[in-house]
Each structure stands twice: as C-alpha cells, then as structure tokens.
Amino acid sequence: MAIYANDPRRKSWINVPEHSDFPIQNIPFGVFLTRDDVITIGTRIGDTAIDLGAMHQLGYFRDIPLTEDIFLQDSLNDFISDGKKTWRLVRNRIAEVFDVNTPDLQENEAHKKIILFGLDEIEMQLPVQIGDYTDFYSSKEHATNVGSMFRDPENALLPNWLHLPVGYHGRSSSIIPSGTPVRRPNGQTLPQGADTPVFGPSKRVDFELEMAFVTTDANTLGEPIPIAEAEDYIFGLVLFNDWSARDIQKWEYVPLGPFLAKNFASSISPWIVTMDALEPFRTASPAQQPAPLPYLRQERPGSFDIHLEVDLIPDGSDATTICRSNFKYMYWTMAQQLAHHTVNGCKVNSGDMMGSGTISGPTPDSYGSMLELAWAGKKPLTLEGGQTRTFIEDGDTVVFRGFCEKNGLRIGFGEVSSRLLPALPL
Amino acid sequence: MAIYANDPRRKSWINVPEHSDFPIQNIPFGVFLTRDDVITIGTRIGDTAIDLGAMHQLGYFRDIPLTEDIFLQDSLNDFISDGKKTWRLVRNRIAEVFDVNTPDLQENEAHKKIILFGLDEIEMQLPVQIGDYTDFYSSKEHATNVGSMFRDPENALLPNWLHLPVGYHGRSSSIIPSGTPVRRPNGQTLPQGADTPVFGPSKRVDFELEMAFVTTDANTLGEPIPIAEAEDYIFGLVLFNDWSARDIQKWEYVPLGPFLAKNFASSISPWIVTMDALEPFRTASPAQQPAPLPYLRQERPGSFDIHLEVDLIPDGSDATTICRSNFKYMYWTMAQQLAHHTVNGCKVNSGDMMGSGTISGPTPDSYGSMLELAWAGKKPLTLEGGQTRTFIEDGDTVVFRGFCEKNGLRIGFGEVSSRLLPALPL
C-alpha cells in the first residue's frame, strides 16, 4: 500500500505556520487531555490538535478495521498492536480528511468544534504505557569520548563495541513527558581522593541527547526478529532526554552498569513521529568496519537524516544552543538494535521503548551531553549573557528539538523541554 | 491489626498433607486459569486451590472494602495497590473461613463446588503484570566468587560493593511462570584466544538461585522511601530462576552490564508468599562492616530464614540436589534494597519485581549457580547415576524449592521448575 499521506504536494485546510514541524505530511500520534478532562488519542497539524477518538465516533474512519474504542484510550499501545498496515490506513485517511480539497469535515462546523483543539486547550500525556525500556550506546563518538574520560583514552572503545550494539535495560517508571520538571537526585558518590562515599545531591547532573523508538508486538518468547523484518515492528520515534547523574554513575556502575544515575528521570517529546513519515529522509549510517556478523547485516540504508539541537536556558535568561547533532551519526541502526535485542529470543511488546544512546557527532559542538561538551568539567561552556556551565544547574531548562528537512518539506518532533529542580533536603 | 492468620494452633477443614508448604498459616496469592477457562485470583491450602473471585461474589469478604471485581482479574496488581491493611484483612478472613471451627463454607456443598479446585484442574499463570524488574547482586559470597572468576581474585569485590546494594535493571517481558520451558539462546561469544566473535548457541547456560519480592505503589517520582517504611511496600516473595548465558555475558557485559545473557528467560514460582506469612521466620542478616550510610541503616533484623534447594534432573533421570542455600545469607536486606532504589526519587509501582541476586552461602555446596558449583567448568559436578555437569544441558530440568520451618510450622513457596530446550537452528 502506498503511503499517500506522504504526498509532498498536499496542502491542508488547517493553517500550518511557516517552519512548522507538523505539516499535513507528518501526522504524528499522541495522547492528550482535553479541556473537558477527557483523555484521547490524537494527532496534530500545524498548531491544531485533532481528537481521533471523536473523529472515529463521527465516522471518519469507516471501512478501516478498528475497534470502537481504539482511540478512546490513555495510551497508544492497542492501536500500535494493530500493526503497520492499520497505522498506514489511518494516516492515509487523516491526510485525506484534512486535504484542502476534501470538504466533509472542512465544511462541518459542528464536527470541527468537537474534533479540533488549540494547543493551549490540551495537555499532552505519555503517548504509550512503556512495558520495557532499553537504552543502547550506539554513537561511536559518544562511546569513544566517555571511554576516554571514564576509563582509558588508549582503549576507549571496548573490544565488543564494533561487533554488537551495546545496550542495557533501563527503568520505564521514570519516563515522563516534556514539561514535567525533574528533581536533582540525592545519592552516593565517591569524592576525588576519598576512600569512603558520601551521601548528598548529585553535583554532576547531565542531559543525554537521544532519540527513542517505540515497538509493536514483534515476536513470541524464544524467537528472534530477522533484521530484514525489524523495521516493520517499529511504530515511530520521539526525542529522548536520558537525564544522568555522572558522579553517582561513576561510583555505582561497576560491574553491572548504570542504575540510580539514570532512573530518576528520562523525558520524551509527546508526539510519536511514524517511520512512514520519516521515510523520505532515509539515509545511510556510517560505514561499518569490521563487517557485522550476518544476523546484523542490513541491506538498505538504515538511518534517517534528523537534525538535532539542544538549548540550555538558565532561570530567567535567554536560550543558548549548545549542541547541533544528527541522528544519522549513529553507528548502529534501529533495525540492527532490534535484531540484536531479540536474537536470543527476548520478547518485544507493543509500547516498548528503545533509546539510541547519546548522539554525538564528530565535532565538539555536536557532542550530545555536558560531560562531553565541557569535557568532564575541564572546558566550561560560556552561554549567551556570560554565564558558564560544566553541568546542569538548578533552575536550568534543557530543550531538545529535532526535525528533517528536504526539498522544502519539514517533518519534525516539536520539543522535549524539562527544568531541573533543586534536590530534596536530606 | 494483629496477623490472626499466622496463629500456629489453627487447623483447616481442608486436608493439608504432612510437610506441605501450604498450611492454613501460609495463604499465598496467585492467578490461575480454571477448568472452565476462567481466569481468577486465588490462594491455596494443602493441595486445594481456592477461587477468591468466587468467594467474593458469594459474600465471604463482606465488610472488607474491596471493589467487586478485585479478584476477577488476570493479575494481582490492583489488589496489591490496595495496600498492606487490605492484604492483612483478606488473609485474616481466609484463615477464618477455612478454620476447622467455622461451618459456613465447610458445610455449604454448593459453594464448595464453585470455590474449590484440585491442583490438576487449574493452570497457574504469572501472578502480576510486572512493570519494572530490577535485579540486585546482594550475596557477598556470590559477588566474591564471580569477581574472582570474571576479573581478579585479589580484588574480587569492587570498591562500591560494601557501601551500597549493587543492582541493575532487567527485562520484565521475559519473566515466565514455573513450568514454561526455556530455550537455549543463540548469541555472540568470543571463543578463548580468538580476536573476533562467533554466533551460535550459548555453551554455558546456567541458573541463578534467587528470590524476588513484589512491591506495591510506593512513592511519587522524585521522592524516596525511608528505610523504616520500606517493608510496608513489599507484598511478598517468590522463587526466582534468573537464567543466564555465561559466555554471552562475558563478551557483552562491559561497560553497561548484562543484557542478552539474561533477558531470554527468568522463571518464577507462581504463588506469592506474603511478608506477613514470613514474619515468624524473621532473622538477622550478616553483620555489615563498614556500617552503611544512614539512609541504609535498618533498626530491626531484616532477613528471613528461608531454606533453598536446587535439583538438577537430566532428561529421563533422577533428581540430584546440587545446592542447599538460605535467603538469610544475603548481605543486603530487601528494605535496604528498596530504600537504595528510591533514594534518588525513582518511582516504584504495584507489581514491580526485585530479585535478590544469586544467593550463595559460605560453603561450596551452597553456591547458587553452576558457574560457582562447577567453578567455571573446572570442577564438574557428578549427578546421581554418574552423569557429570559443568553447565545446564538440553533436556535438563532445574527445580528450586524454598521453605521456612520452625516449631513445627512450615511455610513454603512450592517450586519453580523449568526445562531447557535446544537452541533454534541458525
């Protein structure tokens, strides 16, 4: 089935501001609370939120095999379970309904009052109930930078790194939507030169510039997903800020990996942009040398050209863009990550989330964390207005933006924005 | 409120075989499928399963504040959310209804036909929908043994180990109930002396003798659980076999911890034995030196005297008991684990599961994994009948049992039993 929704010539009867991330060719999916305190699944065109639950009740999805309440839910999990064919049918239908040449809803004022919302009338929620969350570590530049700082610059990349997409399990319960503030964590750290740890607020709170993909039900326990099929089980992507406490991490992470340094909060952008919408921006990932084992060999280009930016906004000050990176810098692709994750038979469910790992590029201004940008505190960043930063300070807001742009078409993710609150008193 | 259900003098009108793990003083909770394909929450006395959904519909829980469908569910999550006071009220009521001196249900043949099942008439399910799963690493003997084999015998215990309960996140989606077979995983390993990895079936599949506790909703994101309150948020425990692939683990685990070596399967016993039922068996954990930081100091004894045994049963052969250990050997207590896990504000939900880590005792016959029992393959175990084992072979069944015993009272967990199937062809 063709992805009619991607037709770049299509215009919507809904106003789309210039440089919007959400033209009619995007059609992302999210969950929001309306002014009447009703929770529903929706999409967005320009600055208008669209209630898909109401659209379905009013018959706009007739002839598509959907259960009656599929959009009247507080998560996208069941819709995602319906699979790729259904996602595409629904997205194509939305494109058709909002096409400037389609009069049905366009000319029905009563329906429009029920279906359309201004962004100030809704409150975005987590789009999925996340079952399991995995975080990869798939940027070669990031792994090399961190390996140099935490371990040994001569052997920064560990022997397994070029052979498999290193990943680890994270905590689903602390994933929160954009706008929810994050509290500086308390924890154990080992001060420089000390023999015994101390307890108190982390002094090295950091962001990690990541993206994360959301899966559908993919396999039964014990069976792998072949790499050629892996992308069919990916619904879409969000921006992902994997908040980190570097001093807690350094003390706790041997031998079983990061734990409390990560699980106090991870923030995501609320609109899931589908793989279909990203298709025009498909591009190659970096050449892989040595060639991966056969179960990790992907025939087609497996990455996407997504510009990423990080703003840091001190309390009451202007924003400074401190990082410009790109999703295409990832050494391992999403298909490789998913094929590897399941090669042992690990079960993947609808609503699972898999983070890319910090996306650092080749130049110092493309590093995706304060740890790398300020090189473990050795090279403080100077912000607009003159303040300096080595890590994130109380009251700072961190904003990620991400978008694709090609031949005049822009498909974006909006933003994930979160403010750091001071630690709770001990 | 007193735990009337624990009265050791109480006898049930249901027959309880000698040495049963399930006298009327146990009253565990589980989920089962009945002969009519109905799923319900239940308990067990002797070899009789009891349908709590039916009991509630027939009025046996009147005056206890419970929603109508609280037991007509496919998981215990909502009941666990009701909190400790409700768990205790329900357990006390069950003890009363099945007391030999209570005629109501005892003399109502029609009700008995609806409520009671033989074990061969039901099929046990996973008792909870597990949101997040964490695995600790809290046996000093196990950490020392593994550190000696995988790293350096001189510095087997890493510097953080005596200061905090080391833990890491695991995969919820691959936790399965007793009886479900486990497939030997395929994966990447680095053969001894080789420079590049190979792909194929793991050659070092192992069990890990663990227990796991199940939590209730405990906090809001950003707020810690003080250690003095931590036990109030623990519903109960199960036996936990954290299946592991040692050769995959060795290659993949640096720097972010075990991943595919663990997430192909973890098996649990299906009945959750409550903290209340275990109370008579409370005992001290090993002395902690150095004293932990204040947030980890527990006033009362925080462990439980639970005997643990592991049987290995080759295909068509007799069982050999290859390990006898005890939960009380754990260096870090459950309350310490939960207080540590949340000290940074990490959110804990109803149905989350936290594994102890492998429970090895001080003597070689109390080591809780093949890795330790056969010392990385160097000291093969000889089984009844003469076969030898260094790791688990295809067709082998591994059975854990666990029980407390004191003053003639035995409270047990039944067993978790799983058989290893050959790897899928490549």
JSON list of C-alpha atoms in Angstrom, two decimals, chain A residues 26-204:
[
{"chain": "A", "resi": 26, "resn": "ASN", "atom": "CA", "xyz": [3.73, 14.48, 9.37]},
{"chain": "A", "resi": 27, "resn": "ILE", "atom": "CA", "xyz": [0.59, 13.18, 11.17]},
{"chain": "A", "resi": 28, "resn": "PRO", "atom": "CA", "xyz": [2.21, 12.05, 14.41]},
{"chain": "A", "resi": 29, "resn": "PHE", "atom": "CA", "xyz": [0.33, 10.25, 17.19]},
{"chain": "A", "resi": 30, "resn": "GLY", "atom": "CA", "xyz": [-0.02, 11.28, 20.82]},
{"chain": "A", "resi": 31, "resn": "VAL", "atom": "CA", "xyz": [-2.32, 11.19, 23.84]},
{"chain": "A", "resi": 32, "resn": "PHE", "atom": "CA", "xyz": [-3.86, 14.31, 25.36]},
{"chain": "A", "resi": 33, "resn": "LEU", "atom": "CA", "xyz": [-6.24, 15.51, 27.99]},
{"chain": "A", "resi": 34, "resn": "THR", "atom": "CA", "xyz": [-8.89, 17.89, 26.63]},
{"chain": "A", "resi": 35, "resn": "ARG", "atom": "CA", "xyz": [-10.48, 20.95, 28.25]},
{"chain": "A", "resi": 36, "resn": "ASP", "atom": "CA", "xyz": [-13.29, 18.65, 29.42]},
{"chain": "A", "resi": 37, "resn": "ASP", "atom": "CA", "xyz": [-10.81, 16.38, 31.22]},
{"chain": "A", "resi": 38, "resn": "VAL", "atom": "CA", "xyz": [-11.33, 13.63, 28.65]},
{"chain": "A", "resi": 39, "resn": "ILE", "atom": "CA", "xyz": [-8.29, 11.61, 27.64]},
{"chain": "A", "resi": 40, "resn": "THR", "atom": "CA", "xyz": [-7.99, 10.73, 23.97]},
{"chain": "A", "resi": 41, "resn": "ILE", "atom": "CA", "xyz": [-5.60, 9.75, 21.23]},
{"chain": "A", "resi": 42, "resn": "GLY", "atom": "CA", "xyz": [-4.86, 12.47, 18.74]},
{"chain": "A", "resi": 43, "resn": "THR", "atom": "CA", "xyz": [-2.72, 13.90, 16.01]},
{"chain": "A", "resi": 44, "resn": "ARG", "atom": "CA", "xyz": [-1.58, 17.39, 15.13]},
{"chain": "A", "resi": 45, "resn": "ILE", "atom": "CA", "xyz": [-1.48, 19.61, 12.04]},
{"chain": "A", "resi": 46, "resn": "GLY", "atom": "CA", "xyz": [0.23, 22.98, 12.45]},
{"chain": "A", "resi": 47, "resn": "ASP", "atom": "CA", "xyz": [-0.83, 24.26, 15.87]},
{"chain": "A", "resi": 48, "resn": "THR", "atom": "CA", "xyz": [-4.14, 22.38, 15.87]},
{"chain": "A", "resi": 49, "resn": "ALA", "atom": "CA", "xyz": [-4.62, 19.19, 17.89]},
{"chain": "A", "resi": 50, "resn": "ILE", "atom": "CA", "xyz": [-7.06, 16.67, 16.41]},
{"chain": "A", "resi": 51, "resn": "ASP", "atom": "CA", "xyz": [-9.12, 14.29, 18.54]},
{"chain": "A", "resi": 52, "resn": "LEU", "atom": "CA", "xyz": [-9.02, 10.92, 16.77]},
{"chain": "A", "resi": 53, "resn": "GLY", "atom": "CA", "xyz": [-11.44, 9.39, 19.28]},
{"chain": "A", "resi": 54, "resn": "ALA", "atom": "CA", "xyz": [-14.08, 11.95, 18.29]},
{"chain": "A", "resi": 55, "resn": "MET", "atom": "CA", "xyz": [-13.27, 11.55, 14.57]},
{"chain": "A", "resi": 56, "resn": "HIS", "atom": "CA", "xyz": [-13.78, 7.80, 14.83]},
{"chain": "A", "resi": 57, "resn": "GLN", "atom": "CA", "xyz": [-17.10, 8.19, 16.69]},
{"chain": "A", "resi": 58, "resn": "LEU", "atom": "CA", "xyz": [-18.25, 10.59, 13.98]},
{"chain": "A", "resi": 59, "resn": "GLY", "atom": "CA", "xyz": [-17.48, 8.04, 11.28]},
{"chain": "A", "resi": 60, "resn": "TYR", "atom": "CA", "xyz": [-14.36, 9.45, 9.64]},
{"chain": "A", "resi": 61, "resn": "PHE", "atom": "CA", "xyz": [-12.55, 6.08, 9.86]},
{"chain": "A", "resi": 62, "resn": "ARG", "atom": "CA", "xyz": [-15.38, 4.00, 8.44]},
{"chain": "A", "resi": 63, "resn": "ASP", "atom": "CA", "xyz": [-14.19, 0.97, 6.41]},
{"chain": "A", "resi": 64, "resn": "ILE", "atom": "CA", "xyz": [-10.93, 0.76, 8.37]},
{"chain": "A", "resi": 65, "resn": "PRO", "atom": "CA", "xyz": [-10.98, -2.29, 10.67]},
{"chain": "A", "resi": 66, "resn": "LEU", "atom": "CA", "xyz": [-10.69, -0.58, 14.08]},
{"chain": "A", "resi": 67, "resn": "THR", "atom": "CA", "xyz": [-12.37, -1.40, 17.36]},
{"chain": "A", "resi": 68, "resn": "GLU", "atom": "CA", "xyz": [-14.83, 1.24, 18.53]},
{"chain": "A", "resi": 69, "resn": "ASP", "atom": "CA", "xyz": [-12.74, 2.46, 21.45]},
{"chain": "A", "resi": 70, "resn": "ILE", "atom": "CA", "xyz": [-9.30, 2.16, 19.83]},
{"chain": "A", "resi": 71, "resn": "PHE", "atom": "CA", "xyz": [-8.66, 5.92, 20.15]},
{"chain": "A", "resi": 72, "resn": "LEU", "atom": "CA", "xyz": [-10.59, 6.43, 23.41]},
{"chain": "A", "resi": 73, "resn": "GLN", "atom": "CA", "xyz": [-7.68, 5.21, 25.48]},
{"chain": "A", "resi": 74, "resn": "ASP", "atom": "CA", "xyz": [-4.98, 6.63, 27.67]},
{"chain": "A", "resi": 75, "resn": "SER", "atom": "CA", "xyz": [-2.19, 5.04, 25.64]},
{"chain": "A", "resi": 76, "resn": "LEU", "atom": "CA", "xyz": [-1.43, 4.12, 22.04]},
{"chain": "A", "resi": 77, "resn": "ASN", "atom": "CA", "xyz": [-0.49, 0.53, 22.95]},
{"chain": "A", "resi": 78, "resn": "ASP", "atom": "CA", "xyz": [-3.59, -1.15, 21.49]},
{"chain": "A", "resi": 79, "resn": "PHE", "atom": "CA", "xyz": [-3.51, 0.90, 18.29]},
{"chain": "A", "resi": 80, "resn": "ILE", "atom": "CA", "xyz": [0.19, 0.11, 17.91]},
{"chain": "A", "resi": 81, "resn": "SER", "atom": "CA", "xyz": [-0.68, -3.59, 18.36]},
{"chain": "A", "resi": 82, "resn": "ASP", "atom": "CA", "xyz": [-2.93, -3.35, 15.30]},
{"chain": "A", "resi": 83, "resn": "GLY", "atom": "CA", "xyz": [0.22, -3.29, 13.17]},
{"chain": "A", "resi": 84, "resn": "LYS", "atom": "CA", "xyz": [1.80, -1.40, 10.34]},
{"chain": "A", "resi": 85, "resn": "LYS", "atom": "CA", "xyz": [-0.97, -1.89, 7.78]},
{"chain": "A", "resi": 86, "resn": "THR", "atom": "CA", "xyz": [-3.51, -0.26, 10.09]},
{"chain": "A", "resi": 87, "resn": "TRP", "atom": "CA", "xyz": [-1.20, 2.60, 11.03]},
{"chain": "A", "resi": 88, "resn": "ARG", "atom": "CA", "xyz": [-0.79, 3.36, 7.33]},
{"chain": "A", "resi": 89, "resn": "LEU", "atom": "CA", "xyz": [-4.53, 3.17, 6.58]},
{"chain": "A", "resi": 90, "resn": "VAL", "atom": "CA", "xyz": [-5.29, 5.58, 9.42]},
{"chain": "A", "resi": 91, "resn": "ARG", "atom": "CA", "xyz": [-2.55, 8.02, 8.48]},
{"chain": "A", "resi": 92, "resn": "ASN", "atom": "CA", "xyz": [-3.65, 8.00, 4.83]},
{"chain": "A", "resi": 93, "resn": "ARG", "atom": "CA", "xyz": [-7.25, 8.66, 5.88]},
{"chain": "A", "resi": 94, "resn": "ILE", "atom": "CA", "xyz": [-6.23, 11.58, 8.12]},
{"chain": "A", "resi": 95, "resn": "ALA", "atom": "CA", "xyz": [-4.29, 13.10, 5.22]},
{"chain": "A", "resi": 96, "resn": "GLU", "atom": "CA", "xyz": [-7.38, 12.75, 3.04]},
{"chain": "A", "resi": 97, "resn": "VAL", "atom": "CA", "xyz": [-9.81, 14.26, 5.56]},
{"chain": "A", "resi": 98, "resn": "PHE", "atom": "CA", "xyz": [-7.61, 17.30, 6.17]},
{"chain": "A", "resi": 99, "resn": "ASP", "atom": "CA", "xyz": [-6.67, 17.78, 2.50]},
{"chain": "A", "resi": 100, "resn": "VAL", "atom": "CA", "xyz": [-7.73, 21.23, 1.25]},
{"chain": "A", "resi": 101, "resn": "ASN", "atom": "CA", "xyz": [-9.74, 19.51, -1.49]},
{"chain": "A", "resi": 102, "resn": "THR", "atom": "CA", "xyz": [-11.85, 17.41, 0.90]},
{"chain": "A", "resi": 103, "resn": "PRO", "atom": "CA", "xyz": [-14.98, 19.28, 2.05]},
{"chain": "A", "resi": 104, "resn": "ASP", "atom": "CA", "xyz": [-16.50, 16.78, 4.57]},
{"chain": "A", "resi": 105, "resn": "LEU", "atom": "CA", "xyz": [-15.04, 17.89, 7.90]},
{"chain": "A", "resi": 106, "resn": "GLN", "atom": "CA", "xyz": [-13.75, 21.17, 6.46]},
{"chain": "A", "resi": 107, "resn": "GLU", "atom": "CA", "xyz": [-17.33, 22.37, 5.99]},
{"chain": "A", "resi": 108, "resn": "ASN", "atom": "CA", "xyz": [-18.90, 20.75, 9.06]},
{"chain": "A", "resi": 109, "resn": "GLU", "atom": "CA", "xyz": [-18.69, 23.40, 11.81]},
{"chain": "A", "resi": 110, "resn": "ALA", "atom": "CA", "xyz": [-20.41, 21.18, 14.40]},
{"chain": "A", "resi": 111, "resn": "HIS", "atom": "CA", "xyz": [-17.90, 18.38, 13.90]},
{"chain": "A", "resi": 112, "resn": "LYS", "atom": "CA", "xyz": [-14.96, 20.78, 13.86]},
{"chain": "A", "resi": 113, "resn": "LYS", "atom": "CA", "xyz": [-16.00, 22.09, 17.29]},
{"chain": "A", "resi": 114, "resn": "ILE", "atom": "CA", "xyz": [-15.81, 18.56, 18.67]},
{"chain": "A", "resi": 115, "resn": "ILE", "atom": "CA", "xyz": [-12.66, 17.38, 16.90]},
{"chain": "A", "resi": 116, "resn": "LEU", "atom": "CA", "xyz": [-10.27, 20.36, 16.82]},
{"chain": "A", "resi": 117, "resn": "PHE", "atom": "CA", "xyz": [-8.40, 21.93, 19.73]},
{"chain": "A", "resi": 118, "resn": "GLY", "atom": "CA", "xyz": [-5.91, 24.74, 20.13]},
{"chain": "A", "resi": 119, "resn": "LEU", "atom": "CA", "xyz": [-2.66, 23.64, 21.74]},
{"chain": "A", "resi": 120, "resn": "ASP", "atom": "CA", "xyz": [-3.49, 25.75, 24.81]},
{"chain": "A", "resi": 121, "resn": "GLU", "atom": "CA", "xyz": [-6.67, 23.73, 25.32]},
{"chain": "A", "resi": 122, "resn": "ILE", "atom": "CA", "xyz": [-4.95, 20.37, 25.74]},
{"chain": "A", "resi": 123, "resn": "GLU", "atom": "CA", "xyz": [-2.35, 18.78, 27.97]},
{"chain": "A", "resi": 124, "resn": "MET", "atom": "CA", "xyz": [-0.04, 16.23, 26.39]},
{"chain": "A", "resi": 125, "resn": "GLN", "atom": "CA", "xyz": [0.45, 12.91, 28.23]},
{"chain": "A", "resi": 126, "resn": "LEU", "atom": "CA", "xyz": [2.85, 10.00, 27.86]},
{"chain": "A", "resi": 127, "resn": "PRO", "atom": "CA", "xyz": [1.86, 8.50, 24.49]},
{"chain": "A", "resi": 128, "resn": "VAL", "atom": "CA", "xyz": [2.44, 4.86, 25.47]},
{"chain": "A", "resi": 129, "resn": "GLN", "atom": "CA", "xyz": [2.38, 2.72, 28.55]},
{"chain": "A", "resi": 130, "resn": "ILE", "atom": "CA", "xyz": [6.00, 1.65, 28.38]},
{"chain": "A", "resi": 131, "resn": "GLY", "atom": "CA", "xyz": [6.45, -2.02, 29.23]},
{"chain": "A", "resi": 132, "resn": "ASP", "atom": "CA", "xyz": [10.18, -2.38, 28.96]},
{"chain": "A", "resi": 133, "resn": "TYR", "atom": "CA", "xyz": [12.72, 0.30, 28.18]},
{"chain": "A", "resi": 134, "resn": "THR", "atom": "CA", "xyz": [16.16, -0.44, 26.74]},
{"chain": "A", "resi": 135, "resn": "ASP", "atom": "CA", "xyz": [18.91, 2.07, 26.16]},
{"chain": "A", "resi": 136, "resn": "PHE", "atom": "CA", "xyz": [21.59, 1.48, 23.54]},
{"chain": "A", "resi": 137, "resn": "TYR", "atom": "CA", "xyz": [25.02, 3.08, 23.32]},
{"chain": "A", "resi": 138, "resn": "SER", "atom": "CA", "xyz": [25.31, 3.32, 19.57]},
{"chain": "A", "resi": 139, "resn": "SER", "atom": "CA", "xyz": [27.21, 6.53, 18.79]},
{"chain": "A", "resi": 140, "resn": "LYS", "atom": "CA", "xyz": [30.87, 5.71, 18.21]},
{"chain": "A", "resi": 141, "resn": "GLU", "atom": "CA", "xyz": [31.88, 9.28, 19.01]},
{"chain": "A", "resi": 142, "resn": "HIS", "atom": "CA", "xyz": [30.00, 9.24, 22.32]},
{"chain": "A", "resi": 143, "resn": "ALA", "atom": "CA", "xyz": [31.34, 5.83, 23.36]},
{"chain": "A", "resi": 144, "resn": "THR", "atom": "CA", "xyz": [34.86, 6.96, 22.48]},
{"chain": "A", "resi": 145, "resn": "ASN", "atom": "CA", "xyz": [34.53, 10.24, 24.39]},
{"chain": "A", "resi": 146, "resn": "VAL", "atom": "CA", "xyz": [33.09, 8.59, 27.52]},
{"chain": "A", "resi": 147, "resn": "GLY", "atom": "CA", "xyz": [35.54, 5.69, 27.36]},
{"chain": "A", "resi": 148, "resn": "SER", "atom": "CA", "xyz": [38.39, 8.22, 27.23]},
{"chain": "A", "resi": 149, "resn": "MET", "atom": "CA", "xyz": [37.13, 10.11, 30.26]},
{"chain": "A", "resi": 150, "resn": "PHE", "atom": "CA", "xyz": [35.86, 7.26, 32.49]},
{"chain": "A", "resi": 151, "resn": "ARG", "atom": "CA", "xyz": [38.48, 4.65, 31.58]},
{"chain": "A", "resi": 152, "resn": "ASP", "atom": "CA", "xyz": [41.47, 4.79, 29.25]},
{"chain": "A", "resi": 153, "resn": "PRO", "atom": "CA", "xyz": [41.94, 7.06, 26.19]},
{"chain": "A", "resi": 154, "resn": "GLU", "atom": "CA", "xyz": [44.16, 4.40, 24.58]},
{"chain": "A", "resi": 155, "resn": "ASN", "atom": "CA", "xyz": [41.40, 1.79, 24.70]},
{"chain": "A", "resi": 156, "resn": "ALA", "atom": "CA", "xyz": [38.34, 3.99, 24.82]},
{"chain": "A", "resi": 157, "resn": "LEU", "atom": "CA", "xyz": [36.19, 1.66, 22.73]},
{"chain": "A", "resi": 158, "resn": "LEU", "atom": "CA", "xyz": [35.86, -1.74, 24.41]},
{"chain": "A", "resi": 159, "resn": "PRO", "atom": "CA", "xyz": [36.51, -4.88, 22.26]},
{"chain": "A", "resi": 160, "resn": "ASN", "atom": "CA", "xyz": [32.81, -5.76, 21.82]},
{"chain": "A", "resi": 161, "resn": "TRP", "atom": "CA", "xyz": [31.67, -2.30, 20.69]},
{"chain": "A", "resi": 162, "resn": "LEU", "atom": "CA", "xyz": [32.30, -2.67, 16.93]},
{"chain": "A", "resi": 163, "resn": "HIS", "atom": "CA", "xyz": [30.72, -6.16, 16.87]},
{"chain": "A", "resi": 164, "resn": "LEU", "atom": "CA", "xyz": [27.34, -5.56, 18.52]},
{"chain": "A", "resi": 165, "resn": "PRO", "atom": "CA", "xyz": [25.07, -2.67, 19.51]},
{"chain": "A", "resi": 166, "resn": "VAL", "atom": "CA", "xyz": [25.85, -2.49, 23.24]},
{"chain": "A", "resi": 167, "resn": "GLY", "atom": "CA", "xyz": [22.70, -1.89, 25.24]},
{"chain": "A", "resi": 168, "resn": "TYR", "atom": "CA", "xyz": [21.28, -2.22, 28.73]},
{"chain": "A", "resi": 169, "resn": "HIS", "atom": "CA", "xyz": [17.90, -2.23, 30.41]},
{"chain": "A", "resi": 170, "resn": "GLY", "atom": "CA", "xyz": [16.52, 0.97, 31.89]},
{"chain": "A", "resi": 171, "resn": "ARG", "atom": "CA", "xyz": [13.60, 1.94, 34.07]},
{"chain": "A", "resi": 172, "resn": "SER", "atom": "CA", "xyz": [10.17, 2.50, 32.48]},
{"chain": "A", "resi": 173, "resn": "SER", "atom": "CA", "xyz": [8.57, 4.01, 35.58]},
{"chain": "A", "resi": 174, "resn": "SER", "atom": "CA", "xyz": [10.58, 7.21, 35.46]},
{"chain": "A", "resi": 175, "resn": "ILE", "atom": "CA", "xyz": [9.94, 8.13, 31.82]},
{"chain": "A", "resi": 176, "resn": "ILE", "atom": "CA", "xyz": [7.96, 11.40, 31.79]},
{"chain": "A", "resi": 177, "resn": "PRO", "atom": "CA", "xyz": [6.54, 13.70, 29.12]},
{"chain": "A", "resi": 178, "resn": "SER", "atom": "CA", "xyz": [8.01, 17.02, 28.09]},
{"chain": "A", "resi": 179, "resn": "GLY", "atom": "CA", "xyz": [7.19, 19.78, 30.57]},
{"chain": "A", "resi": 180, "resn": "THR", "atom": "CA", "xyz": [7.38, 17.68, 33.72]},
{"chain": "A", "resi": 181, "resn": "PRO", "atom": "CA", "xyz": [10.13, 19.09, 35.95]},
{"chain": "A", "resi": 182, "resn": "VAL", "atom": "CA", "xyz": [12.99, 16.85, 37.04]},
{"chain": "A", "resi": 183, "resn": "ARG", "atom": "CA", "xyz": [14.36, 16.78, 40.56]},
{"chain": "A", "resi": 184, "resn": "ARG", "atom": "CA", "xyz": [18.12, 16.71, 41.14]},
{"chain": "A", "resi": 185, "resn": "PRO", "atom": "CA", "xyz": [18.74, 13.29, 42.68]},
{"chain": "A", "resi": 186, "resn": "ASN", "atom": "CA", "xyz": [20.39, 12.54, 46.01]},
{"chain": "A", "resi": 187, "resn": "GLY", "atom": "CA", "xyz": [22.76, 9.63, 46.08]},
{"chain": "A", "resi": 188, "resn": "GLN", "atom": "CA", "xyz": [26.11, 8.10, 46.94]},
{"chain": "A", "resi": 189, "resn": "THR", "atom": "CA", "xyz": [29.27, 9.43, 45.35]},
{"chain": "A", "resi": 190, "resn": "LEU", "atom": "CA", "xyz": [32.97, 8.96, 46.00]},
{"chain": "A", "resi": 191, "resn": "PRO", "atom": "CA", "xyz": [34.71, 12.34, 46.29]},
{"chain": "A", "resi": 192, "resn": "GLN", "atom": "CA", "xyz": [38.02, 12.66, 44.44]},
{"chain": "A", "resi": 193, "resn": "GLY", "atom": "CA", "xyz": [40.76, 11.08, 46.53]},
{"chain": "A", "resi": 194, "resn": "ALA", "atom": "CA", "xyz": [38.40, 9.76, 49.22]},
{"chain": "A", "resi": 195, "resn": "ASP", "atom": "CA", "xyz": [38.21, 6.15, 50.44]},
{"chain": "A", "resi": 196, "resn": "THR", "atom": "CA", "xyz": [34.57, 6.16, 51.52]},
{"chain": "A", "resi": 197, "resn": "PRO", "atom": "CA", "xyz": [31.48, 7.51, 49.80]},
{"chain": "A", "resi": 198, "resn": "VAL", "atom": "CA", "xyz": [29.33, 10.45, 50.87]},
{"chain": "A", "resi": 199, "resn": "PHE", "atom": "CA", "xyz": [25.57, 11.00, 50.52]},
{"chain": "A", "resi": 200, "resn": "GLY", "atom": "CA", "xyz": [24.00, 14.13, 49.09]},
{"chain": "A", "resi": 201, "resn": "PRO", "atom": "CA", "xyz": [22.75, 15.86, 45.95]},
{"chain": "A", "resi": 202, "resn": "SER", "atom": "CA", "xyz": [24.48, 14.89, 42.72]},
{"chain": "A", "resi": 203, "resn": "LYS", "atom": "CA", "xyz": [26.90, 17.62, 41.63]},
{"chain": "A", "resi": 204, "resn": "ARG", "atom": "CA", "xyz": [27.08, 16.45, 38.02]}
]
